[in-house]
């Protein structure tokens, strides 16, 4: 059963804490992406990775960090430096980086208490 | 600052009617224009996509119209069904990056 899994589905954190969101894909895709979704704003790119051990900042990378040690995994850490972290976070992947279809995971809803 | 402007923000249509969502862009480097459908609490799923060398693409009840000179493209949902009630996002891509519109929430009344 191929696809993208994100965990957990819901996440609560206290202010000042770092938290890591998991994203795993078994589609053998080279490229992976992290987006943030807020009401009325569409999706905004946080980070993306075209190959293992390489990643680039997107439009809103401040307060976030990523790693890409394995092709199938692209975890996102929301640090305490992110001023407004409450949002819906979506991970995506595509065969190659570029103008091709991106497949999305089911998302993680992060709430800061 | 959104690179893709989408309208309307929401629309209500009767079952069997036509839903029309419009998007406009400025960056002429965009070379791929997908539409995504998203249900509440789920990730978006690709609905239909077009490249700028084509003016129209149809898949079932969904049609993209593309006007390269005007830098506009639109999604038409024909014979709208209650199951089509969702949020629809247009997007445009250049190189690695997808730029999304703000989304349109479509409600189909039975």
PDB file of C-alpha atoms in Angstrom:
ATOM      1  CA  UNK A   1       0.000   0.000   0.000  1.00  0.00           C
ATOM      2  CA  UNK A   2       1.979   2.969  -1.266  1.00  0.00           C
ATOM      3  CA  UNK A   3       1.646   6.465   0.056  1.00  0.00           C
ATOM      4  CA  UNK A   4       2.739   9.139   2.483  1.00  0.00           C
ATOM      5  CA  UNK A   5       2.203   8.836   6.211  1.00  0.00           C
ATOM      6  CA  UNK A   6       2.377  11.650   8.713  1.00  0.00           C
ATOM      7  CA  UNK A   7       2.341  11.280  12.449  1.00  0.00           C
ATOM      8  CA  UNK A   8       0.891  12.190  14.763  1.00  0.00           C
ATOM      9  CA  UNK A   9      -2.461  13.387  13.376  1.00  0.00           C
ATOM     10  CA  UNK A  10      -2.891  15.839  16.268  1.00  0.00           C
ATOM     11  CA  UNK A  11      -0.119  17.362  18.334  1.00  0.00           C
ATOM     12  CA  UNK A  12      -0.219  19.701  21.282  1.00  0.00           C
ATOM     13  CA  UNK A  13       2.763  21.517  22.640  1.00  0.00           C
ATOM     14  CA  UNK A  14       3.481  24.133  25.221  1.00  0.00           C
ATOM     15  CA  UNK A  15       5.078  27.413  24.278  1.00  0.00           C
ATOM     16  CA  UNK A  16       8.864  27.232  24.280  1.00  0.00           C
ATOM     17  CA  UNK A  17       9.051  23.544  23.360  1.00  0.00           C
ATOM     18  CA  UNK A  18      10.460  22.093  20.166  1.00  0.00           C
ATOM     19  CA  UNK A  19       8.396  19.427  18.449  1.00  0.00           C
ATOM     20  CA  UNK A  20       9.147  17.065  15.540  1.00  0.00           C
ATOM     21  CA  UNK A  21       6.593  16.040  12.925  1.00  0.00           C
ATOM     22  CA  UNK A  22       7.155  12.783  11.098  1.00  0.00           C
ATOM     23  CA  UNK A  23       6.787  12.216   7.334  1.00  0.00           C
ATOM     24  CA  UNK A  24       7.477   8.885   5.638  1.00  0.00           C
ATOM     25  CA  UNK A  25       6.875   7.847   2.026  1.00  0.00           C
ATOM     26  CA  UNK A  26       7.184   4.473   0.304  1.00  0.00           C
ATOM     27  CA  UNK A  27       6.642   5.797  -3.214  1.00  0.00           C
ATOM     28  CA  UNK A  28      10.381   5.841  -3.975  1.00  0.00           C
ATOM     29  CA  UNK A  29      10.094   9.572  -4.695  1.00  0.00           C
ATOM     30  CA  UNK A  30      13.257  11.662  -4.761  1.00  0.00           C
ATOM     31  CA  UNK A  31      11.722  14.998  -3.772  1.00  0.00           C
ATOM     32  CA  UNK A  32       9.904  15.803  -0.524  1.00  0.00           C
ATOM     33  CA  UNK A  33       8.273  18.982   0.735  1.00  0.00           C
ATOM     34  CA  UNK A  34       6.799  20.533   3.861  1.00  0.00           C
ATOM     35  CA  UNK A  35       3.916  23.020   3.675  1.00  0.00           C
ATOM     36  CA  UNK A  36       2.032  24.977   6.256  1.00  0.00           C
ATOM     37  CA  UNK A  37      -1.703  25.635   5.817  1.00  0.00           C
ATOM     38  CA  UNK A  38      -3.547  28.440   7.586  1.00  0.00           C
ATOM     39  CA  UNK A  39      -7.198  29.358   7.006  1.00  0.00           C
ATOM     40  CA  UNK A  40      -7.673  31.578   3.964  1.00  0.00           C
ATOM     41  CA  UNK A  41      -4.000  31.483   2.937  1.00  0.00           C
ATOM     42  CA  UNK A  42      -3.560  28.357   0.899  1.00  0.00           C
ATOM     43  CA  UNK A  43      -0.396  26.329   1.360  1.00  0.00           C
ATOM     44  CA  UNK A  44       3.004  27.890   1.937  1.00  0.00           C
ATOM     45  CA  UNK A  45       6.295  26.090   1.382  1.00  0.00           C
ATOM     46  CA  UNK A  46       8.529  25.673   4.439  1.00  0.00           C
ATOM     47  CA  UNK A  47      11.362  23.434   3.194  1.00  0.00           C
ATOM     48  CA  UNK A  48      11.982  21.059   0.342  1.00  0.00           C
ATOM     49  CA  UNK A  49      14.520  18.360  -0.455  1.00  0.00           C
ATOM     50  CA  UNK A  50      15.464  17.098  -3.899  1.00  0.00           C
ATOM     51  CA  UNK A  51      17.858  14.351  -2.800  1.00  0.00           C
ATOM     52  CA  UNK A  52      19.094  12.684   0.362  1.00  0.00           C
ATOM     53  CA  UNK A  53      21.326  14.842   2.588  1.00  0.00           C
ATOM     54  CA  UNK A  54      20.283  18.020   0.792  1.00  0.00           C
ATOM     55  CA  UNK A  55      17.439  20.478   1.437  1.00  0.00           C
ATOM     56  CA  UNK A  56      16.546  24.106   0.731  1.00  0.00           C
ATOM     57  CA  UNK A  57      14.493  26.778   2.448  1.00  0.00           C
ATOM     58  CA  UNK A  58      11.097  27.648   1.106  1.00  0.00           C
ATOM     59  CA  UNK A  59       9.150  30.861   1.616  1.00  0.00           C
ATOM     60  CA  UNK A  60       8.621  30.586   5.377  1.00  0.00           C
ATOM     61  CA  UNK A  61      11.567  28.588   6.789  1.00  0.00           C
ATOM     62  CA  UNK A  62      12.225  30.774   9.843  1.00  0.00           C
ATOM     63  CA  UNK A  63      11.653  28.834  13.081  1.00  0.00           C
ATOM     64  CA  UNK A  64      11.713  25.435  11.348  1.00  0.00           C
ATOM     65  CA  UNK A  65      14.403  22.844  10.648  1.00  0.00           C
ATOM     66  CA  UNK A  66      14.513  19.605   8.642  1.00  0.00           C
ATOM     67  CA  UNK A  67      16.769  16.663   7.900  1.00  0.00           C
ATOM     68  CA  UNK A  68      16.892  14.170   5.034  1.00  0.00           C
ATOM     69  CA  UNK A  69      19.071  11.251   6.098  1.00  0.00           C
ATOM     70  CA  UNK A  70      16.987   8.652   4.280  1.00  0.00           C
ATOM     71  CA  UNK A  71      15.148   8.836   0.958  1.00  0.00           C
ATOM     72  CA  UNK A  72      11.835   7.846   2.524  1.00  0.00           C
ATOM     73  CA  UNK A  73      11.910  10.165   5.547  1.00  0.00           C
ATOM     74  CA  UNK A  74      11.762  13.965   5.898  1.00  0.00           C
ATOM     75  CA  UNK A  75      11.023  15.043   9.501  1.00  0.00           C
ATOM     76  CA  UNK A  76      10.178  18.656  10.336  1.00  0.00           C
ATOM     77  CA  UNK A  77      11.088  20.259  13.665  1.00  0.00           C
ATOM     78  CA  UNK A  78       9.073  23.244  14.790  1.00  0.00           C
ATOM     79  CA  UNK A  79      11.346  25.169  17.120  1.00  0.00           C
ATOM     80  CA  UNK A  80      10.525  27.597  19.892  1.00  0.00           C
ATOM     81  CA  UNK A  81      11.710  30.368  17.552  1.00  0.00           C
ATOM     82  CA  UNK A  82       8.580  29.942  15.394  1.00  0.00           C
ATOM     83  CA  UNK A  83       6.347  32.748  16.610  1.00  0.00           C
ATOM     84  CA  UNK A  84       2.986  31.373  15.520  1.00  0.00           C
ATOM     85  CA  UNK A  85       3.286  27.601  15.101  1.00  0.00           C
ATOM     86  CA  UNK A  86      -0.385  26.621  15.418  1.00  0.00           C
ATOM     87  CA  UNK A  87      -1.322  25.360  11.936  1.00  0.00           C
ATOM     88  CA  UNK A  88      -2.004  22.341   9.752  1.00  0.00           C
ATOM     89  CA  UNK A  89       1.252  20.876   8.407  1.00  0.00           C
ATOM     90  CA  UNK A  90       1.346  18.926   5.183  1.00  0.00           C
ATOM     91  CA  UNK A  91       4.131  16.783   3.786  1.00  0.00           C
ATOM     92  CA  UNK A  92       4.324  15.995   0.075  1.00  0.00           C
ATOM     93  CA  UNK A  93       6.546  14.098  -2.316  1.00  0.00           C
ATOM     94  CA  UNK A  94       7.112  13.914  -6.046  1.00  0.00           C
ATOM     95  CA  UNK A  95       9.069  11.651  -8.380  1.00  0.00           C
ATOM     96  CA  UNK A  96      11.509  14.431  -9.143  1.00  0.00           C
ATOM     97  CA  UNK A  97      11.709  18.024  -8.086  1.00  0.00           C
ATOM     98  CA  UNK A  98      10.018  20.201 -10.644  1.00  0.00           C
ATOM     99  CA  UNK A  99       6.730  20.702 -12.413  1.00  0.00           C
ATOM    100  CA  UNK A 100       5.248  17.319 -11.699  1.00  0.00           C
ATOM    101  CA  UNK A 101       2.500  16.003  -9.480  1.00  0.00           C
ATOM    102  CA  UNK A 102       3.040  16.303  -5.761  1.00  0.00           C
ATOM    103  CA  UNK A 103       1.357  13.698  -3.563  1.00  0.00           C
ATOM    104  CA  UNK A 104       0.257  14.875  -0.139  1.00  0.00           C
ATOM    105  CA  UNK A 105       0.073  13.126   3.199  1.00  0.00           C
ATOM    106  CA  UNK A 106      -2.950  13.393   5.532  1.00  0.00           C
ATOM    107  CA  UNK A 107      -1.423  16.220   7.581  1.00  0.00           C
ATOM    108  CA  UNK A 108      -0.617  16.959  11.228  1.00  0.00           C
ATOM    109  CA  UNK A 109      -2.555  19.577  13.146  1.00  0.00           C
ATOM    110  CA  UNK A 110      -0.269  21.305  15.647  1.00  0.00           C
ATOM    111  CA  UNK A 111      -1.737  23.365  18.452  1.00  0.00           C
ATOM    112  CA  UNK A 112       0.379  25.423  20.803  1.00  0.00           C
ATOM    113  CA  UNK A 113      -1.175  25.776  24.240  1.00  0.00           C
TER     114      UNK A 113
ATOM    115  CA  UNK B   1       2.430  38.097  -1.252  1.00  0.00           C
ATOM    116  CA  UNK B   2       0.570  35.481  -3.209  1.00  0.00           C
ATOM    117  CA  UNK B   3       1.835  34.729  -6.704  1.00  0.00           C
ATOM    118  CA  UNK B   4      -1.462  33.109  -7.663  1.00  0.00           C
ATOM    119  CA  UNK B   5      -4.702  34.960  -6.994  1.00  0.00           C
ATOM    120  CA  UNK B   6      -7.827  32.830  -6.677  1.00  0.00           C
ATOM    121  CA  UNK B   7     -11.506  33.797  -6.626  1.00  0.00           C
ATOM    122  CA  UNK B   8     -14.131  33.525  -5.313  1.00  0.00           C
ATOM    123  CA  UNK B   9     -13.306  32.658  -1.709  1.00  0.00           C
ATOM    124  CA  UNK B  10     -16.449  30.551  -1.500  1.00  0.00           C
ATOM    125  CA  UNK B  11     -19.431  29.615  -3.628  1.00  0.00           C
ATOM    126  CA  UNK B  12     -22.693  27.765  -3.273  1.00  0.00           C
ATOM    127  CA  UNK B  13     -24.206  25.872  -6.184  1.00  0.00           C
ATOM    128  CA  UNK B  14     -27.282  23.726  -6.605  1.00  0.00           C
ATOM    129  CA  UNK B  15     -26.916  20.056  -7.432  1.00  0.00           C
ATOM    130  CA  UNK B  16     -26.528  19.736 -11.196  1.00  0.00           C
ATOM    131  CA  UNK B  17     -25.221  23.277 -11.588  1.00  0.00           C
ATOM    132  CA  UNK B  18     -21.841  24.541 -12.768  1.00  0.00           C
ATOM    133  CA  UNK B  19     -19.121  25.735 -10.384  1.00  0.00           C
ATOM    134  CA  UNK B  20     -16.491  28.097 -11.788  1.00  0.00           C
ATOM    135  CA  UNK B  21     -13.273  29.054  -9.991  1.00  0.00           C
ATOM    136  CA  UNK B  22     -10.808  31.541 -11.427  1.00  0.00           C
ATOM    137  CA  UNK B  23      -7.083  32.034 -10.938  1.00  0.00           C
ATOM    138  CA  UNK B  24      -4.607  34.611 -12.216  1.00  0.00           C
ATOM    139  CA  UNK B  25      -0.823  34.746 -12.134  1.00  0.00           C
ATOM    140  CA  UNK B  26       1.976  37.126 -13.068  1.00  0.00           C
ATOM    141  CA  UNK B  27       5.081  34.949 -13.341  1.00  0.00           C
ATOM    142  CA  UNK B  28       5.449  33.885 -16.980  1.00  0.00           C
ATOM    143  CA  UNK B  29       7.992  31.244 -15.929  1.00  0.00           C
ATOM    144  CA  UNK B  30       5.202  29.064 -14.510  1.00  0.00           C
ATOM    145  CA  UNK B  31       4.961  25.926 -16.658  1.00  0.00           C
ATOM    146  CA  UNK B  32       2.529  23.621 -14.853  1.00  0.00           C
ATOM    147  CA  UNK B  33      -0.899  24.469 -13.455  1.00  0.00           C
ATOM    148  CA  UNK B  34      -2.562  21.849 -11.209  1.00  0.00           C
ATOM    149  CA  UNK B  35      -5.828  21.983  -9.309  1.00  0.00           C
ATOM    150  CA  UNK B  36      -6.114  20.233  -5.961  1.00  0.00           C
ATOM    151  CA  UNK B  37      -9.224  19.138  -4.066  1.00  0.00           C
ATOM    152  CA  UNK B  38      -9.169  19.024  -0.273  1.00  0.00           C
ATOM    153  CA  UNK B  39     -11.751  17.647   2.154  1.00  0.00           C
ATOM    154  CA  UNK B  40     -11.784  18.855   5.784  1.00  0.00           C
ATOM    155  CA  UNK B  41      -8.945  17.409   7.849  1.00  0.00           C
ATOM    156  CA  UNK B  42      -7.335  15.688   4.845  1.00  0.00           C
ATOM    157  CA  UNK B  43      -4.401  16.400   2.581  1.00  0.00           C
ATOM    158  CA  UNK B  44      -5.026  17.866  -0.888  1.00  0.00           C
ATOM    159  CA  UNK B  45      -5.333  15.475  -3.827  1.00  0.00           C
ATOM    160  CA  UNK B  46      -4.551  16.294  -7.437  1.00  0.00           C
ATOM    161  CA  UNK B  47      -7.727  16.764  -9.449  1.00  0.00           C
ATOM    162  CA  UNK B  48      -6.541  17.845 -12.877  1.00  0.00           C
ATOM    163  CA  UNK B  49      -3.540  19.709 -14.315  1.00  0.00           C
ATOM    164  CA  UNK B  50      -2.603  21.555 -17.491  1.00  0.00           C
ATOM    165  CA  UNK B  51       0.541  22.821 -19.187  1.00  0.00           C
ATOM    166  CA  UNK B  52       0.607  26.228 -20.938  1.00  0.00           C
ATOM    167  CA  UNK B  53       0.757  24.837 -24.477  1.00  0.00           C
ATOM    168  CA  UNK B  54      -2.844  23.599 -24.115  1.00  0.00           C
ATOM    169  CA  UNK B  55      -5.920  25.862 -23.855  1.00  0.00           C
ATOM    170  CA  UNK B  56      -8.337  23.352 -22.382  1.00  0.00           C
ATOM    171  CA  UNK B  57      -8.267  19.993 -20.644  1.00  0.00           C
ATOM    172  CA  UNK B  58     -11.248  17.921 -19.622  1.00  0.00           C
ATOM    173  CA  UNK B  59     -11.425  14.958 -17.278  1.00  0.00           C
ATOM    174  CA  UNK B  60     -14.928  13.730 -16.591  1.00  0.00           C
ATOM    175  CA  UNK B  61     -16.946  16.582 -15.107  1.00  0.00           C
ATOM    176  CA  UNK B  62     -13.867  18.746 -14.493  1.00  0.00           C
ATOM    177  CA  UNK B  63     -12.450  21.127 -17.122  1.00  0.00           C
ATOM    178  CA  UNK B  64      -9.507  23.519 -16.976  1.00  0.00           C
ATOM    179  CA  UNK B  65      -9.565  26.500 -19.324  1.00  0.00           C
ATOM    180  CA  UNK B  66      -6.219  28.226 -19.793  1.00  0.00           C
ATOM    181  CA  UNK B  67      -5.612  31.680 -21.292  1.00  0.00           C
ATOM    182  CA  UNK B  68      -1.875  32.208 -21.642  1.00  0.00           C
ATOM    183  CA  UNK B  69      -2.058  35.784 -22.952  1.00  0.00           C
ATOM    184  CA  UNK B  70      -4.291  36.885 -20.083  1.00  0.00           C
ATOM    185  CA  UNK B  71      -2.333  34.801 -17.551  1.00  0.00           C
ATOM    186  CA  UNK B  72      -5.535  33.308 -16.248  1.00  0.00           C
ATOM    187  CA  UNK B  73      -6.904  29.815 -15.810  1.00  0.00           C
ATOM    188  CA  UNK B  74     -10.121  28.451 -14.443  1.00  0.00           C
ATOM    189  CA  UNK B  75     -11.746  25.260 -13.198  1.00  0.00           C
ATOM    190  CA  UNK B  76     -15.264  24.340 -14.275  1.00  0.00           C
ATOM    191  CA  UNK B  77     -17.146  21.645 -12.386  1.00  0.00           C
ATOM    192  CA  UNK B  78     -20.085  20.493 -14.482  1.00  0.00           C
ATOM    193  CA  UNK B  79     -23.168  18.763 -13.061  1.00  0.00           C
ATOM    194  CA  UNK B  80     -21.999  19.534  -9.510  1.00  0.00           C
ATOM    195  CA  UNK B  81     -22.749  16.837  -6.931  1.00  0.00           C
ATOM    196  CA  UNK B  82     -22.916  16.998  -3.103  1.00  0.00           C
ATOM    197  CA  UNK B  83     -19.729  14.890  -3.017  1.00  0.00           C
ATOM    198  CA  UNK B  84     -17.919  17.742  -4.783  1.00  0.00           C
ATOM    199  CA  UNK B  85     -18.314  19.903  -1.667  1.00  0.00           C
ATOM    200  CA  UNK B  86     -14.704  20.619  -0.754  1.00  0.00           C
ATOM    201  CA  UNK B  87     -12.014  23.291  -0.921  1.00  0.00           C
ATOM    202  CA  UNK B  88     -10.298  23.687  -4.267  1.00  0.00           C
ATOM    203  CA  UNK B  89      -6.826  25.143  -4.740  1.00  0.00           C
ATOM    204  CA  UNK B  90      -5.232  26.282  -7.946  1.00  0.00           C
ATOM    205  CA  UNK B  91      -1.471  26.251  -8.128  1.00  0.00           C
ATOM    206  CA  UNK B  92       1.335  27.145 -10.496  1.00  0.00           C
ATOM    207  CA  UNK B  93       4.787  25.646 -10.696  1.00  0.00           C
ATOM    208  CA  UNK B  94       8.176  26.669 -11.906  1.00  0.00           C
ATOM    209  CA  UNK B  95      11.262  24.562 -11.316  1.00  0.00           C
ATOM    210  CA  UNK B  96      10.795  22.945  -7.892  1.00  0.00           C
ATOM    211  CA  UNK B  97       8.125  25.104  -6.356  1.00  0.00           C
ATOM    212  CA  UNK B  98       4.323  25.060  -6.285  1.00  0.00           C
ATOM    213  CA  UNK B  99       2.671  28.403  -5.510  1.00  0.00           C
ATOM    214  CA  UNK B 100      -0.901  27.984  -4.290  1.00  0.00           C
ATOM    215  CA  UNK B 101      -3.954  30.182  -4.490  1.00  0.00           C
ATOM    216  CA  UNK B 102      -5.845  30.900  -1.265  1.00  0.00           C
ATOM    217  CA  UNK B 103      -8.523  28.324  -1.975  1.00  0.00           C
ATOM    218  CA  UNK B 104     -12.244  28.269  -2.810  1.00  0.00           C
ATOM    219  CA  UNK B 105     -14.744  26.467  -0.621  1.00  0.00           C
ATOM    220  CA  UNK B 106     -17.474  24.933  -2.776  1.00  0.00           C
ATOM    221  CA  UNK B 107     -20.779  23.879  -1.248  1.00  0.00           C
ATOM    222  CA  UNK B 108     -23.184  21.874  -3.393  1.00  0.00           C
ATOM    223  CA  UNK B 109     -26.769  21.966  -2.143  1.00  0.00           C
ATOM    224  CA  UNK B 110     -28.886  18.890  -2.810  1.00  0.00           C
TER     225      UNK B 110
END
